[in-house]
């Protein structure tokens, strides 16, 4: 029996295990005993800020809480509507609800599975305060169109770039298209780490300043002086030092992901008329955090891969407005046909950087054999 290829690899950080253990010792034994928002966090923020050419980068507790900080910094609140994708992860809706605003679900493009600008525009009302496009799977949302829409209707433009750190569209990095973007460093994301964390990135220094205050109880540098009502969304020093160390290898890991994706797409392109459709080829506006095909017999394909020891995963089995948690926000007579279509067909295949060529071939062969 050949070894299993898991979808979530248990050895993502194996190569840097010693570095992590050394950092725990170093920071754990340092005389200042500084474990959050210290020198390492500042260095990490500065590294990201410089590499992006951003006005500010604010490391915070998670990608979800980064979204919440952005919405609060934009004064999105009760009475406001925010148009969000109908297909994606829970924080797209829950972060809007948490600030007391109302998520309005827009359908996605059937092929790319990112939110459709025409459908977003259709759902704009006099109560709409913001549109929240999200990059999904490997594909960036149509940010040039969303930038136009936001300008035309006078709306705020937060950008959920949690899965797209490292992607670039038309020369602008994911995260800097909107007024503020977010990254998530949770394990499985493109610049994941062994723990919980995220960041807000922005080209607006004033907005960045507000996020910085909100992340640490509304303090503006001076301790126990609270200018605004904030929250606790601080960043861990050990993880910050670990991410600074890992940053140098990030472009190579992204490149390896993209090379695997190129190969899958080349192998799967001929399967389109046999019920398995790969994502559009290319690297512009793309980041292969995951690699998702659309399969007519998705569950059978998943079982077929599992029988050969290959893990796969369904992101996401239900559109957001069909989730029990968010159904109360969704008008009963509304439909999101493309989100429904995608949730029935989508299947993610393993694509982590240390997958070797033989494993990539084994996965590609198994998918092709199923289509035959
Ligand atoms: C992962 C993710 C988030 C949330 O990030 P966490 O760090 O897990 O809180 C937000 N939006 C999208 C699109 C994501 O994929």
GROMACS .gro file of C-alpha atoms and ligand atoms in nm:
model
  387
    1UNK     CA    1   0.000   0.000   0.000
    2UNK     CA    2   0.142   0.337  -0.101
    3UNK     CA    3   0.163   0.605   0.167
    4UNK     CA    4  -0.138   0.828   0.213
    5UNK     CA    5  -0.138   1.179   0.072
    6UNK     CA    6  -0.330   1.376   0.334
    7UNK     CA    7  -0.521   1.691   0.243
    8UNK     CA    8  -0.398   1.864   0.558
    9UNK     CA    9  -0.032   1.767   0.590
   10UNK     CA   10   0.091   1.718   0.948
   11UNK     CA   11   0.448   1.825   0.860
   12UNK     CA   12   0.403   2.178   0.718
   13UNK     CA   13   0.654   2.331   0.959
   14UNK     CA   14   0.886   2.031   0.995
   15UNK     CA   15   1.182   2.210   0.835
   16UNK     CA   16   1.159   2.498   1.081
   17UNK     CA   17   1.088   2.301   1.394
   18UNK     CA   18   1.426   2.377   1.548
   19UNK     CA   19   1.385   2.749   1.476
   20UNK     CA   20   1.050   2.747   1.657
   21UNK     CA   21   1.191   2.564   1.958
   22UNK     CA   22   1.488   2.804   1.975
   23UNK     CA   23   1.252   3.103   1.958
   24UNK     CA   24   1.036   2.968   2.239
   25UNK     CA   25   1.349   2.934   2.450
   26UNK     CA   26   1.490   3.273   2.349
   27UNK     CA   27   1.171   3.475   2.395
   28UNK     CA   28   1.063   3.266   2.692
   29UNK     CA   29   1.389   3.334   2.876
   30UNK     CA   30   1.442   3.697   2.766
   31UNK     CA   31   1.458   3.937   3.062
   32UNK     CA   32   1.183   4.167   2.929
   33UNK     CA   33   0.927   3.881   2.928
   34UNK     CA   34   0.741   4.044   2.638
   35UNK     CA   35   0.501   3.798   2.474
   36UNK     CA   36   0.265   4.018   2.272
   37UNK     CA   37   0.305   4.330   2.055
   38UNK     CA   38   0.677   4.368   2.112
   39UNK     CA   39   0.985   4.416   1.897
   40UNK     CA   40   0.925   4.098   1.691
   41UNK     CA   41   0.571   4.203   1.603
   42UNK     CA   42   0.697   4.547   1.500
   43UNK     CA   43   0.963   4.389   1.280
   44UNK     CA   44   0.711   4.155   1.124
   45UNK     CA   45   0.470   4.440   1.050
   46UNK     CA   46   0.750   4.648   0.901
   47UNK     CA   47   0.870   4.358   0.685
   48UNK     CA   48   0.522   4.312   0.539
   49UNK     CA   49   0.464   4.687   0.505
   50UNK     CA   50   0.786   4.739   0.311
   51UNK     CA   51   0.745   4.435   0.088
   52UNK     CA   52   0.395   4.551  -0.009
   53UNK     CA   53   0.459   4.924  -0.025
   54UNK     CA   54   0.165   4.970   0.215
   55UNK     CA   55   0.106   5.273   0.439
   56UNK     CA   56   0.052   5.046   0.738
   57UNK     CA   57   0.034   4.680   0.838
   58UNK     CA   58  -0.122   4.589   1.171
   59UNK     CA   59  -0.072   4.234   1.299
   60UNK     CA   60  -0.371   4.108   1.494
   61UNK     CA   61  -0.535   3.805   1.651
   62UNK     CA   62  -0.679   3.634   1.341
   63UNK     CA   63  -0.804   3.695   0.989
   64UNK     CA   64  -1.158   3.704   1.122
   65UNK     CA   65  -1.077   3.966   1.379
   66UNK     CA   66  -0.881   4.163   1.115
   67UNK     CA   67  -1.205   4.185   0.912
   68UNK     CA   68  -1.393   4.303   1.220
   69UNK     CA   69  -1.129   4.569   1.293
   70UNK     CA   70  -1.149   4.698   0.936
   71UNK     CA   71  -1.529   4.725   0.946
   72UNK     CA   72  -1.517   4.902   1.282
   73UNK     CA   73  -1.245   5.139   1.164
   74UNK     CA   74  -1.473   5.225   0.870
   75UNK     CA   75  -1.761   5.295   1.109
   76UNK     CA   76  -1.978   5.022   0.962
   77UNK     CA   77  -2.252   4.956   1.216
   78UNK     CA   78  -2.623   4.927   1.294
   79UNK     CA   79  -2.848   5.027   1.004
   80UNK     CA   80  -2.576   4.965   0.745
   81UNK     CA   81  -2.579   4.697   0.479
   82UNK     CA   82  -2.263   4.531   0.351
   83UNK     CA   83  -2.278   4.329   0.029
   84UNK     CA   84  -2.080   4.006   0.075
   85UNK     CA   85  -2.030   3.691  -0.137
   86UNK     CA   86  -2.295   3.420  -0.097
   87UNK     CA   87  -2.024   3.154  -0.127
   88UNK     CA   88  -1.727   3.157   0.108
   89UNK     CA   89  -1.635   3.126   0.471
   90UNK     CA   90  -1.839   3.225   0.773
   91UNK     CA   91  -1.645   3.543   0.870
   92UNK     CA   92  -1.771   3.713   0.552
   93UNK     CA   93  -2.115   3.725   0.713
   94UNK     CA   94  -2.035   3.699   1.084
   95UNK     CA   95  -1.789   3.992   1.088
   96UNK     CA   96  -2.063   4.213   0.942
   97UNK     CA   97  -2.318   4.090   1.196
   98UNK     CA   98  -2.071   4.140   1.479
   99UNK     CA   99  -2.049   4.513   1.415
  100UNK     CA  100  -2.429   4.527   1.412
  101UNK     CA  101  -2.464   4.566   1.034
  102UNK     CA  102  -2.658   4.349   0.790
  103UNK     CA  103  -2.490   4.120   0.534
  104UNK     CA  104  -2.655   4.116   0.189
  105UNK     CA  105  -2.553   3.811  -0.011
  106UNK     CA  106  -2.449   3.845  -0.375
  107UNK     CA  107  -2.408   3.551  -0.609
  108UNK     CA  108  -2.078   3.438  -0.754
  109UNK     CA  109  -1.949   3.381  -1.104
  110UNK     CA  110  -2.019   3.018  -1.192
  111UNK     CA  111  -1.677   2.950  -1.340
  112UNK     CA  112  -1.438   3.144  -1.112
  113UNK     CA  113  -1.652   3.111  -0.798
  114UNK     CA  114  -1.564   3.465  -0.684
  115UNK     CA  115  -1.836   3.721  -0.622
  116UNK     CA  116  -1.999   3.863  -0.938
  117UNK     CA  117  -1.973   4.245  -0.964
  118UNK     CA  118  -2.300   4.271  -1.161
  119UNK     CA  119  -2.489   4.087  -0.891
  120UNK     CA  120  -2.322   4.302  -0.622
  121UNK     CA  121  -2.435   4.617  -0.804
  122UNK     CA  122  -2.789   4.485  -0.831
  123UNK     CA  123  -2.803   4.454  -0.451
  124UNK     CA  124  -2.684   4.804  -0.363
  125UNK     CA  125  -2.951   5.010  -0.181
  126UNK     CA  126  -2.958   5.346  -0.001
  127UNK     CA  127  -2.853   5.157   0.314
  128UNK     CA  128  -2.543   4.998   0.161
  129UNK     CA  129  -2.233   5.126   0.337
  130UNK     CA  130  -1.969   4.890   0.201
  131UNK     CA  131  -1.904   4.611  -0.045
  132UNK     CA  132  -1.681   4.330   0.076
  133UNK     CA  133  -1.534   4.135  -0.214
  134UNK     CA  134  -1.337   3.824  -0.119
  135UNK     CA  135  -1.070   3.638  -0.310
  136UNK     CA  136  -1.169   3.276  -0.311
  137UNK     CA  137  -0.978   2.951  -0.356
  138UNK     CA  138  -0.705   3.053  -0.602
  139UNK     CA  139  -0.871   3.349  -0.772
  140UNK     CA  140  -0.877   3.718  -0.688
  141UNK     CA  141  -1.207   3.903  -0.712
  142UNK     CA  142  -1.250   4.155  -0.996
  143UNK     CA  143  -1.099   4.440  -0.795
  144UNK     CA  144  -1.086   4.693  -1.081
  145UNK     CA  145  -1.467   4.659  -1.115
  146UNK     CA  146  -1.524   4.675  -0.738
  147UNK     CA  147  -1.303   4.984  -0.715
  148UNK     CA  148  -1.523   5.147  -0.982
  149UNK     CA  149  -1.844   5.040  -0.811
  150UNK     CA  150  -1.728   5.174  -0.475
  151UNK     CA  151  -1.635   5.508  -0.630
  152UNK     CA  152  -1.954   5.532  -0.836
  153UNK     CA  153  -2.188   5.458  -0.542
  154UNK     CA  154  -1.978   5.624  -0.271
  155UNK     CA  155  -1.921   5.301  -0.076
  156UNK     CA  156  -1.643   5.183   0.153
  157UNK     CA  157  -1.428   4.904   0.010
  158UNK     CA  158  -1.284   4.653   0.256
  159UNK     CA  159  -1.111   4.358   0.083
  160UNK     CA  160  -1.110   4.004   0.218
  161UNK     CA  161  -0.769   3.897   0.096
  162UNK     CA  162  -0.728   3.635   0.372
  163UNK     CA  163  -0.646   3.359   0.125
  164UNK     CA  164  -0.460   3.563  -0.134
  165UNK     CA  165  -0.145   3.689   0.037
  166UNK     CA  166   0.118   3.686  -0.237
  167UNK     CA  167  -0.124   3.731  -0.530
  168UNK     CA  168  -0.084   4.035  -0.754
  169UNK     CA  169  -0.346   4.174  -0.995
  170UNK     CA  170  -0.248   4.443  -1.245
  171UNK     CA  171   0.066   4.520  -1.044
  172UNK     CA  172  -0.123   4.573  -0.715
  173UNK     CA  173  -0.091   4.310  -0.440
  174UNK     CA  174  -0.399   4.145  -0.291
  175UNK     CA  175  -0.489   4.347   0.016
  176UNK     CA  176  -0.401   4.686  -0.131
  177UNK     CA  177  -0.683   4.710  -0.383
  178UNK     CA  178  -0.938   4.790  -0.118
  179UNK     CA  179  -0.909   5.070   0.136
  180UNK     CA  180  -0.793   4.798   0.373
  181UNK     CA  181  -0.729   4.427   0.321
  182UNK     CA  182  -0.671   4.137   0.558
  183UNK     CA  183  -0.440   3.837   0.575
  184UNK     CA  184  -0.481   3.522   0.777
  185UNK     CA  185  -0.180   3.329   0.906
  186UNK     CA  186  -0.376   3.029   1.019
  187UNK     CA  187  -0.180   2.710   0.935
  188UNK     CA  188  -0.341   2.629   0.600
  189UNK     CA  189  -0.325   2.978   0.443
  190UNK     CA  190  -0.053   3.075   0.194
  191UNK     CA  191   0.167   3.230   0.465
  192UNK     CA  192   0.033   3.012   0.744
  193UNK     CA  193   0.202   2.955   1.077
  194UNK     CA  194   0.158   2.709   1.365
  195UNK     CA  195  -0.098   2.919   1.553
  196UNK     CA  196  -0.357   3.190   1.528
  197UNK     CA  197  -0.293   3.529   1.372
  198UNK     CA  198  -0.380   3.777   1.100
  199UNK     CA  199  -0.307   4.125   0.973
  200UNK     CA  200  -0.475   4.434   0.836
  201UNK     CA  201  -0.291   4.594   0.543
  202UNK     CA  202  -0.376   4.935   0.411
  203UNK     CA  203  -0.260   5.220   0.188
  204UNK     CA  204  -0.451   5.464   0.413
  205UNK     CA  205  -0.235   5.569   0.710
  206UNK     CA  206  -0.530   5.722   0.896
  207UNK     CA  207  -0.738   5.405   0.866
  208UNK     CA  208  -0.432   5.207   0.977
  209UNK     CA  209  -0.400   5.425   1.285
  210UNK     CA  210  -0.762   5.357   1.378
  211UNK     CA  211  -0.715   4.981   1.335
  212UNK     CA  212  -0.400   4.999   1.550
  213UNK     CA  213  -0.597   5.163   1.833
  214UNK     CA  214  -0.894   4.925   1.800
  215UNK     CA  215  -0.671   4.616   1.814
  216UNK     CA  216  -0.552   4.702   2.165
  217UNK     CA  217  -0.850   4.836   2.360
  218UNK     CA  218  -0.864   5.172   2.187
  219UNK     CA  219  -0.530   5.284   2.330
  220UNK     CA  220  -0.322   5.527   2.127
  221UNK     CA  221   0.025   5.440   2.248
  222UNK     CA  222  -0.040   5.547   2.605
  223UNK     CA  223  -0.134   5.264   2.837
  224UNK     CA  224  -0.476   5.269   3.006
  225UNK     CA  225  -0.580   5.577   2.810
  226UNK     CA  226  -0.866   5.470   2.583
  227UNK     CA  227  -0.958   5.698   2.293
  228UNK     CA  228  -1.212   5.467   2.132
  229UNK     CA  229  -1.389   5.145   2.233
  230UNK     CA  230  -1.153   4.877   2.111
  231UNK     CA  231  -1.100   4.508   2.157
  232UNK     CA  232  -0.822   4.258   2.220
  233UNK     CA  233  -0.676   4.140   1.892
  234UNK     CA  234  -0.305   4.138   1.967
  235UNK     CA  235  -0.022   3.940   1.809
  236UNK     CA  236   0.211   3.684   1.963
  237UNK     CA  237   0.585   3.756   1.978
  238UNK     CA  238   0.701   3.398   1.919
  239UNK     CA  239   0.482   3.367   1.610
  240UNK     CA  240   0.601   3.709   1.488
  241UNK     CA  241   0.967   3.605   1.513
  242UNK     CA  242   0.882   3.273   1.343
  243UNK     CA  243   0.706   3.454   1.055
  244UNK     CA  244   1.000   3.693   1.013
  245UNK     CA  245   1.221   3.385   0.978
  246UNK     CA  246   0.982   3.215   0.734
  247UNK     CA  247   0.928   3.521   0.515
  248UNK     CA  248   1.242   3.466   0.305
  249UNK     CA  249   1.110   3.129   0.187
  250UNK     CA  250   0.757   3.252   0.112
  251UNK     CA  251   0.811   3.334  -0.260
  252UNK     CA  252   0.957   2.988  -0.326
  253UNK     CA  253   0.669   2.818  -0.151
  254UNK     CA  254   0.420   3.024  -0.354
  255UNK     CA  255   0.607   2.937  -0.673
  256UNK     CA  256   0.596   2.566  -0.590
  257UNK     CA  257   0.220   2.589  -0.527
  258UNK     CA  258   0.173   2.767  -0.860
  259UNK     CA  259   0.387   2.512  -1.045
  260UNK     CA  260   0.176   2.227  -0.904
  261UNK     CA  261  -0.140   2.417  -1.005
  262UNK     CA  262  -0.009   2.473  -1.359
  263UNK     CA  263   0.053   2.103  -1.391
  264UNK     CA  264  -0.291   2.001  -1.256
  265UNK     CA  265  -0.465   2.248  -1.486
  266UNK     CA  266  -0.274   2.120  -1.788
  267UNK     CA  267  -0.365   1.761  -1.702
  268UNK     CA  268  -0.729   1.841  -1.625
  269UNK     CA  269  -0.810   2.078  -1.912
  270UNK     CA  270  -0.912   1.788  -2.141
  271UNK     CA  271  -1.154   1.658  -1.874
  272UNK     CA  272  -1.388   1.956  -1.899
  273UNK     CA  273  -1.636   1.775  -2.125
  274UNK     CA  274  -1.618   1.470  -1.901
  275UNK     CA  275  -1.749   1.644  -1.592
  276UNK     CA  276  -1.431   1.774  -1.425
  277UNK     CA  277  -1.352   2.141  -1.477
  278UNK     CA  278  -1.021   2.288  -1.353
  279UNK     CA  279  -0.985   2.655  -1.261
  280UNK     CA  280  -0.882   2.888  -1.545
  281UNK     CA  281  -0.506   2.865  -1.608
  282UNK     CA  282  -0.267   3.146  -1.524
  283UNK     CA  283  -0.092   3.332  -1.249
  284UNK     CA  284  -0.217   3.689  -1.283
  285UNK     CA  285  -0.437   3.766  -0.982
  286UNK     CA  286  -0.389   3.414  -0.852
  287UNK     CA  287  -0.262   3.253  -0.531
  288UNK     CA  288  -0.282   2.879  -0.496
  289UNK     CA  289  -0.378   2.859  -0.133
  290UNK     CA  290  -0.604   2.574  -0.243
  291UNK     CA  291  -0.667   2.415  -0.582
  292UNK     CA  292  -1.035   2.352  -0.652
  293UNK     CA  293  -1.193   2.167  -0.942
  294UNK     CA  294  -1.565   2.154  -1.016
  295UNK     CA  295  -1.683   1.795  -1.057
  296UNK     CA  296  -2.023   1.676  -1.174
  297UNK     CA  297  -1.995   1.369  -0.950
  298UNK     CA  298  -1.805   1.541  -0.673
  299UNK     CA  299  -1.881   1.295  -0.393
  300UNK     CA  300  -1.791   0.996  -0.612
  301UNK     CA  301  -1.463   1.164  -0.710
  302UNK     CA  302  -1.387   1.229  -0.345
  303UNK     CA  303  -1.453   0.861  -0.262
  304UNK     CA  304  -1.245   0.746  -0.558
  305UNK     CA  305  -0.949   0.957  -0.440
  306UNK     CA  306  -0.991   0.839  -0.079
  307UNK     CA  307  -0.982   0.476  -0.196
  308UNK     CA  308  -0.640   0.552  -0.344
  309UNK     CA  309  -0.517   0.715  -0.025
  310UNK     CA  310  -0.557   1.072  -0.151
  311UNK     CA  311  -0.721   1.327   0.075
  312UNK     CA  312  -0.945   1.603  -0.062
  313UNK     CA  313  -1.175   1.858   0.093
  314UNK     CA  314  -1.502   2.036   0.026
  315UNK     CA  315  -1.486   2.414   0.062
  316UNK     CA  316  -1.782   2.484   0.114
  317UNK     CA  317  -2.069   2.236   0.125
  318UNK     CA  318  -2.335   2.511   0.158
  319UNK     CA  319  -2.373   2.871   0.037
  320UNK     CA  320  -2.367   3.117   0.329
  321UNK     CA  321  -2.737   3.214   0.305
  322UNK     CA  322  -2.828   2.843   0.334
  323UNK     CA  323  -2.637   2.803   0.660
  324UNK     CA  324  -2.859   2.787   0.967
  325UNK     CA  325  -2.655   3.066   1.127
  326UNK     CA  326  -2.707   3.312   0.841
  327UNK     CA  327  -3.042   3.206   0.696
  328UNK     CA  328  -3.221   3.470   0.908
  329UNK     CA  329  -3.029   3.738   0.710
  330UNK     CA  330  -3.132   3.589   0.376
  331UNK     CA  331  -3.468   3.679   0.223
  332UNK     CA  332  -3.665   3.353   0.184
  333UNK     CA  333  -3.754   3.421  -0.181
  334UNK     CA  334  -3.394   3.490  -0.291
  335UNK     CA  335  -3.180   3.239  -0.477
  336UNK     CA  336  -2.805   3.223  -0.542
  337UNK     CA  337  -2.796   2.966  -0.822
  338UNK     CA  338  -2.424   2.989  -0.893
  339UNK     CA  339  -2.330   2.955  -0.526
  340UNK     CA  340  -2.557   2.650  -0.508
  341UNK     CA  341  -2.399   2.508  -0.822
  342UNK     CA  342  -2.047   2.558  -0.685
  343UNK     CA  343  -2.124   2.410  -0.344
  344UNK     CA  344  -2.245   2.088  -0.512
  345UNK     CA  345  -1.939   2.054  -0.736
  346UNK     CA  346  -1.635   2.201  -0.570
  347UNK     CA  347  -1.351   1.977  -0.454
  348UNK     CA  348  -1.007   2.086  -0.332
  349UNK     CA  349  -0.701   1.872  -0.403
  350UNK     CA  350  -0.372   1.868  -0.206
  351UNK     CA  351  -0.135   2.145  -0.317
  352UNK     CA  352   0.111   2.217  -0.035
  353UNK     CA  353   0.465   2.319  -0.132
  354UNK     CA  354   0.643   2.006  -0.007
  355UNK     CA  355   0.425   1.774  -0.214
  356UNK     CA  356   0.679   1.598  -0.438
  357UNK     CA  357   0.645   1.550  -0.813
  358UNK     CA  358   0.558   1.181  -0.779
  359UNK     CA  359   0.268   1.263  -0.545
  360UNK     CA  360   0.146   1.539  -0.777
  361UNK     CA  361   0.147   1.288  -1.064
  362UNK     CA  362  -0.031   1.028  -0.854
  363UNK     CA  363  -0.307   1.279  -0.770
  364UNK     CA  364  -0.338   1.397  -1.131
  365UNK     CA  365  -0.349   1.035  -1.258
  366UNK     CA  366  -0.618   0.944  -1.007
  367UNK     CA  367  -0.840   1.237  -1.112
  368UNK     CA  368  -0.789   1.157  -1.483
  369UNK     CA  369  -0.863   0.786  -1.424
  370UNK     CA  370  -1.194   0.882  -1.258
  371UNK     CA  371  -1.296   1.096  -1.554
  372UNK     CA  372  -1.226   0.806  -1.789
  373LIG     C1  373  -0.946   3.198   0.656
  373LIG     C2  374  -1.034   3.307   0.610
  373LIG     C3  375  -1.071   3.412   0.695
  373LIG     C4  376  -1.046   3.412   0.842
  373LIG     O1  377  -0.916   3.396   0.883
  373LIG     P1  378  -0.886   3.330   1.027
  373LIG     O2  379  -0.744   3.363   1.051
  373LIG     O3  380  -0.911   3.183   1.012
  373LIG     O4  381  -0.978   3.392   1.126
  373LIG     C5  382  -1.146   3.515   0.641
  373LIG     N1  383  -1.181   3.516   0.513
  373LIG     C6  384  -1.146   3.418   0.427
  373LIG     C7  385  -1.186   3.427   0.284
  373LIG     C8  386  -1.074   3.309   0.474
  373LIG     O5  387  -1.046   3.207   0.392
   0.00000   0.00000   0.00000
